[in-house]
mmCIF file of C-alpha atoms in Angstrom:
data_model
loop_
_atom_site.group_PDB
_atom_site.id
_atom_site.type_symbol
_atom_site.label_atom_id
_atom_site.label_comp_id
_atom_site.label_asym_id
_atom_site.label_seq_id
_atom_site.Cartn_x
_atom_site.Cartn_y
_atom_site.Cartn_z
ATOM 1 C CA THR N 43 -14.232 -56.624 27.848
ATOM 2 C CA TYR N 44 -11.699 -53.846 28.544
ATOM 3 C CA TYR N 45 -10.084 -55.854 31.332
ATOM 4 C CA ALA N 46 -9.913 -59.000 29.173
ATOM 5 C CA LEU N 47 -8.195 -57.013 26.412
ATOM 6 C CA GLN N 48 -5.830 -55.447 28.937
ATOM 7 C CA ARG N 49 -4.828 -58.914 30.170
ATOM 8 C CA ILE N 50 -4.055 -59.950 26.588
ATOM 9 C CA TYR N 51 -2.198 -56.710 25.776
ATOM 10 C CA SER N 52 -0.098 -56.698 28.954
ATOM 11 C CA PRO N 53 2.116 -59.668 28.025
ATOM 12 C CA GLY N 54 3.005 -57.842 24.806
ATOM 13 C CA PHE N 55 0.505 -59.314 22.364
ATOM 14 C CA THR N 56 -1.012 -57.492 19.401
ATOM 15 C CA ILE N 57 -4.765 -57.974 19.162
ATOM 16 C CA GLY N 58 -6.818 -58.546 16.028
ATOM 17 C CA GLY N 59 -10.496 -59.241 15.607
ATOM 18 C CA VAL N 60 -11.950 -62.124 13.647
ATOM 19 C CA SER N 61 -15.346 -61.612 12.048
ATOM 20 C CA GLU N 62 -17.589 -63.444 9.685
ATOM 21 C CA PRO N 63 -15.778 -63.155 6.303
ATOM 22 C CA VAL N 64 -18.774 -62.491 4.059
ATOM 23 C CA GLY N 65 -20.117 -60.005 6.574
ATOM 24 C CA LEU N 66 -16.735 -58.313 6.825
ATOM 25 C CA ILE N 67 -16.319 -57.866 3.081
ATOM 26 C CA LEU N 68 -19.864 -56.580 2.738
ATOM 27 C CA THR N 69 -19.397 -54.255 5.694
ATOM 28 C CA VAL N 70 -16.172 -52.774 4.302
ATOM 29 C CA ILE N 71 -17.936 -52.033 1.006
ATOM 30 C CA LEU N 72 -20.928 -50.540 2.787
ATOM 31 C CA LEU N 73 -18.715 -48.465 5.097
ATOM 32 C CA LEU N 74 -16.978 -46.975 2.082
ATOM 33 C CA MET N 75 -20.361 -46.053 0.620
ATOM 34 C CA ALA N 76 -21.965 -44.939 3.907
ATOM 35 C CA PRO N 77 -22.845 -41.280 4.358
ATOM 36 C CA PRO N 78 -21.009 -39.423 7.142
ATOM 37 C CA GLY N 79 -22.276 -40.655 10.495
ATOM 38 C CA GLY N 80 -24.068 -43.630 8.904
ATOM 39 C CA ALA N 81 -21.379 -46.255 9.446
ATOM 40 C CA GLU N 82 -22.643 -47.452 12.844
ATOM 41 C CA PHE N 83 -25.609 -49.273 11.297
ATOM 42 C CA TRP N 84 -23.420 -51.270 8.928
ATOM 43 C CA LEU N 85 -21.104 -52.324 11.734
ATOM 44 C CA THR N 86 -24.052 -54.165 13.294
ATOM 45 C CA LEU N 87 -24.005 -56.557 10.310
ATOM 46 C CA VAL N 88 -20.635 -58.048 11.267
ATOM 47 C CA ALA N 89 -20.573 -60.920 13.727
ATOM 48 C CA LEU N 90 -17.486 -60.858 15.931
ATOM 49 C CA LEU N 91 -16.252 -64.416 16.195
ATOM 50 C CA GLY N 92 -13.326 -63.795 18.505
ATOM 51 C CA LEU N 93 -10.036 -62.081 19.179
ATOM 52 C CA VAL N 94 -6.578 -63.253 18.221
ATOM 53 C CA GLY N 95 -3.448 -62.396 20.172
ATOM 54 C CA MET N 96 -0.275 -62.346 18.068
ATOM 55 C CA HIS N 97 3.049 -62.529 19.863
ATOM 56 C CA ASP N 98 6.151 -61.125 18.181
ATOM 57 C CA PRO N 99 8.868 -61.429 20.829
ATOM 58 C CA PRO N 100 11.888 -59.120 20.771
ATOM 59 C CA ARG N 101 15.182 -60.611 19.656
ATOM 60 C CA ALA N 102 17.253 -62.115 22.445
ATOM 61 C CA GLU N 103 20.160 -59.695 21.901
ATOM 62 C CA VAL N 104 18.070 -56.534 22.430
ATOM 63 C CA ALA N 105 18.433 -56.434 26.225
ATOM 64 C CA ALA N 106 22.239 -56.699 25.977
ATOM 65 C CA ALA N 107 22.313 -53.977 23.319
ATOM 66 C CA ILE N 108 20.347 -51.643 25.613
ATOM 67 C CA ARG N 109 22.741 -52.347 28.490
ATOM 68 C CA ASN N 110 25.720 -51.609 26.207
ATOM 69 C CA CYS N 111 24.146 -48.343 25.048
ATOM 70 C CA ARG N 112 23.591 -47.253 28.644
ATOM 71 C CA ARG N 113 27.182 -48.088 29.570
ATOM 72 C CA ALA N 114 28.284 -45.909 26.643
ATOM 73 C CA GLY N 115 26.112 -43.027 27.873
ATOM 74 C CA ILE N 116 23.451 -43.416 25.190
ATOM 75 C CA ARG N 117 19.847 -42.916 26.263
ATOM 76 C CA VAL N 118 17.500 -45.400 24.615
ATOM 77 C CA ILE N 119 13.806 -44.690 24.104
ATOM 78 C CA MET N 120 11.110 -46.705 22.355
ATOM 79 C CA VAL N 121 8.962 -45.040 19.699
ATOM 80 C CA THR N 122 6.321 -47.459 18.447
ATOM 81 C CA GLY N 123 2.917 -47.731 16.883
ATOM 82 C CA ASP N 124 1.985 -50.454 19.380
ATOM 83 C CA HIS N 125 -0.665 -49.934 22.046
ATOM 84 C CA GLY N 126 0.721 -48.426 25.255
ATOM 85 C CA ILE N 127 0.129 -51.565 27.324
ATOM 86 C CA THR N 128 1.912 -53.714 24.737
ATOM 87 C CA ALA N 129 4.784 -51.228 24.439
ATOM 88 C CA GLU N 130 5.223 -51.097 28.215
ATOM 89 C CA ALA N 131 5.292 -54.913 28.467
ATOM 90 C CA ILE N 132 7.932 -55.107 25.741
ATOM 91 C CA ALA N 133 9.968 -52.300 27.341
ATOM 92 C CA GLN N 134 9.986 -54.225 30.618
ATOM 93 C CA ARG N 135 10.908 -57.485 28.889
ATOM 94 C CA ILE N 136 13.944 -55.936 27.147
ATOM 95 C CA GLY N 137 15.131 -54.075 30.241
ATOM 96 C CA LEU N 138 14.351 -50.601 28.949
ATOM 97 C CA ILE N 139 12.275 -49.884 32.064
ATOM 98 C CA ASP N 140 12.118 -51.408 35.552
ATOM 99 C CA GLY N 141 8.653 -50.280 36.634
ATOM 100 C CA PRO N 142 5.844 -48.349 35.011
ATOM 101 C CA ALA N 143 6.903 -46.591 31.826
ATOM 102 C CA GLN N 144 7.082 -42.844 31.415
ATOM 103 C CA LEU N 145 4.776 -43.178 28.428
ATOM 104 C CA LEU N 146 3.453 -40.613 25.959
ATOM 105 C CA SER N 147 0.849 -41.529 23.346
ATOM 106 C CA GLY N 148 0.541 -40.208 19.826
ATOM 107 C CA ASN N 149 -2.573 -38.297 20.914
ATOM 108 C CA ALA N 150 -0.568 -36.657 23.700
ATOM 109 C CA VAL N 151 2.171 -35.735 21.210
ATOM 110 C CA ASP N 152 -0.507 -34.093 19.034
ATOM 111 C CA ALA N 153 -1.657 -32.011 21.996
ATOM 112 C CA LEU N 154 1.841 -30.592 22.625
ATOM 113 C CA ASP N 155 3.472 -27.758 20.759
ATOM 114 C CA ASP N 156 7.156 -28.207 19.886
ATOM 115 C CA ASP N 157 8.406 -26.461 23.049
ATOM 116 C CA ALA N 158 6.248 -28.650 25.295
ATOM 117 C CA LEU N 159 7.303 -31.765 23.380
ATOM 118 C CA ALA N 160 10.964 -30.759 23.792
ATOM 119 C CA ARG N 161 10.393 -30.561 27.559
ATOM 120 C CA ALA N 162 8.562 -33.926 27.592
ATOM 121 C CA ILE N 163 11.116 -35.965 25.625
ATOM 122 C CA PRO N 164 13.788 -36.182 28.378
ATOM 123 C CA GLY N 165 11.244 -37.633 30.818
ATOM 124 C CA THR N 166 9.654 -40.069 28.391
ATOM 125 C CA THR N 167 10.946 -43.602 27.904
ATOM 126 C CA VAL N 168 8.191 -44.986 25.671
ATOM 127 C CA PHE N 169 6.197 -43.263 22.925
ATOM 128 C CA ALA N 170 3.259 -45.488 21.963
ATOM 129 C CA ARG N 171 0.518 -45.442 19.327
ATOM 130 C CA VAL N 172 2.526 -42.997 17.275
ATOM 131 C CA SER N 173 2.287 -42.401 13.537
ATOM 132 C CA PRO N 174 5.221 -42.018 11.125
ATOM 133 C CA GLU N 175 4.721 -38.241 11.384
ATOM 134 C CA HIS N 176 4.959 -38.399 15.192
ATOM 135 C CA LYS N 177 8.206 -40.363 14.942
ATOM 136 C CA ALA N 178 9.739 -37.784 12.619
ATOM 137 C CA ARG N 179 8.512 -34.899 14.790
ATOM 138 C CA ILE N 180 10.050 -36.433 17.928
ATOM 139 C CA VAL N 181 13.378 -36.781 16.097
ATOM 140 C CA VAL N 182 13.273 -33.237 14.674
ATOM 141 C CA VAL N 183 12.303 -31.633 18.004
ATOM 142 C CA ARG N 184 15.023 -33.537 19.869
ATOM 143 C CA ARG N 185 17.641 -32.486 17.306
ATOM 144 C CA ARG N 186 16.501 -28.836 17.525
ATOM 145 C CA THR N 187 17.102 -28.864 21.271
ATOM 146 C CA GLY N 188 20.699 -29.995 20.858
ATOM 147 C CA GLY N 189 20.377 -33.747 21.078
ATOM 148 C CA ASP N 190 22.173 -36.072 18.722
ATOM 149 C CA VAL N 191 19.653 -38.631 17.495
ATOM 150 C CA ALA N 192 20.185 -42.097 16.094
ATOM 151 C CA PHE N 193 17.008 -43.819 14.952
ATOM 152 C CA LEU N 194 16.684 -47.562 14.361
ATOM 153 C CA GLY N 195 13.826 -48.619 12.119
ATOM 154 C CA ASP N 196 12.785 -51.384 9.802
ATOM 155 C CA GLY N 197 9.607 -50.372 8.028
ATOM 156 C CA VAL N 198 7.992 -47.876 5.733
ATOM 157 C CA ASN N 199 6.504 -46.240 8.823
ATOM 158 C CA ASP N 200 10.047 -45.435 10.039
ATOM 159 C CA ALA N 201 11.343 -43.834 6.841
ATOM 160 C CA LEU N 202 10.594 -40.207 7.791
ATOM 161 C CA ALA N 203 12.309 -40.535 11.173
ATOM 162 C CA LEU N 204 15.272 -42.423 9.710
ATOM 163 C CA HIS N 205 15.794 -39.593 7.243
ATOM 164 C CA ALA N 206 15.356 -36.868 9.897
ATOM 165 C CA ALA N 207 17.831 -38.401 12.380
ATOM 166 C CA ASP N 208 21.535 -37.595 12.606
ATOM 167 C CA ILE N 209 22.126 -41.307 12.160
ATOM 168 C CA GLY N 210 19.512 -43.534 10.523
ATOM 169 C CA ILE N 211 19.990 -47.245 11.149
ATOM 170 C CA SER N 212 18.035 -49.946 9.342
ATOM 171 C CA VAL N 213 18.282 -53.642 10.054
ATOM 172 C CA ASP N 214 19.019 -56.357 7.469
ATOM 173 C CA SER N 215 15.365 -57.375 7.284
ATOM 174 C CA ALA N 216 14.182 -53.781 6.763
ATOM 175 C CA THR N 217 11.985 -52.754 3.876
ATOM 176 C CA ASP N 218 13.687 -51.123 0.914
ATOM 177 C CA VAL N 219 12.165 -47.765 1.900
ATOM 178 C CA ALA N 220 13.731 -47.977 5.373
ATOM 179 C CA LYS N 221 17.109 -48.983 3.923
#
């Protein structure tokens, strides 16, 4: 199963599970009422019907924008909530990386103190499976170590980092919170 999921993730798809609707609704209610450690039993009531891969391709102009940033001496990194395999596939597709990504997960960010994170940022091209708090922390730590930071975001999950950056950039289609 892991290898099947990896094959779906690697082209840059986001994966979602499809389960029996009545079972899912009942299970969510039961999970909310379950005592600590008792949720596993209720999960057995849901019948997994399949997996769905959703593809949200990057805009065509992204690769050219990255090339222009590099020519101007701007280092571009990706900070995303996507799975690492998905993030790496997207980074390759947009020309952010040529080979395997120098990737750091949100869990790895949690394990680092600010000094260690400051040392890791220059060698990291892709931050994956990060929370809004991770995004803001990466921005704040990079600014503390003398880097000027511009952050591009479009959602509520980007608001903290947009606010913490020297330059916060939101796109036209961004949520009101990000704008």
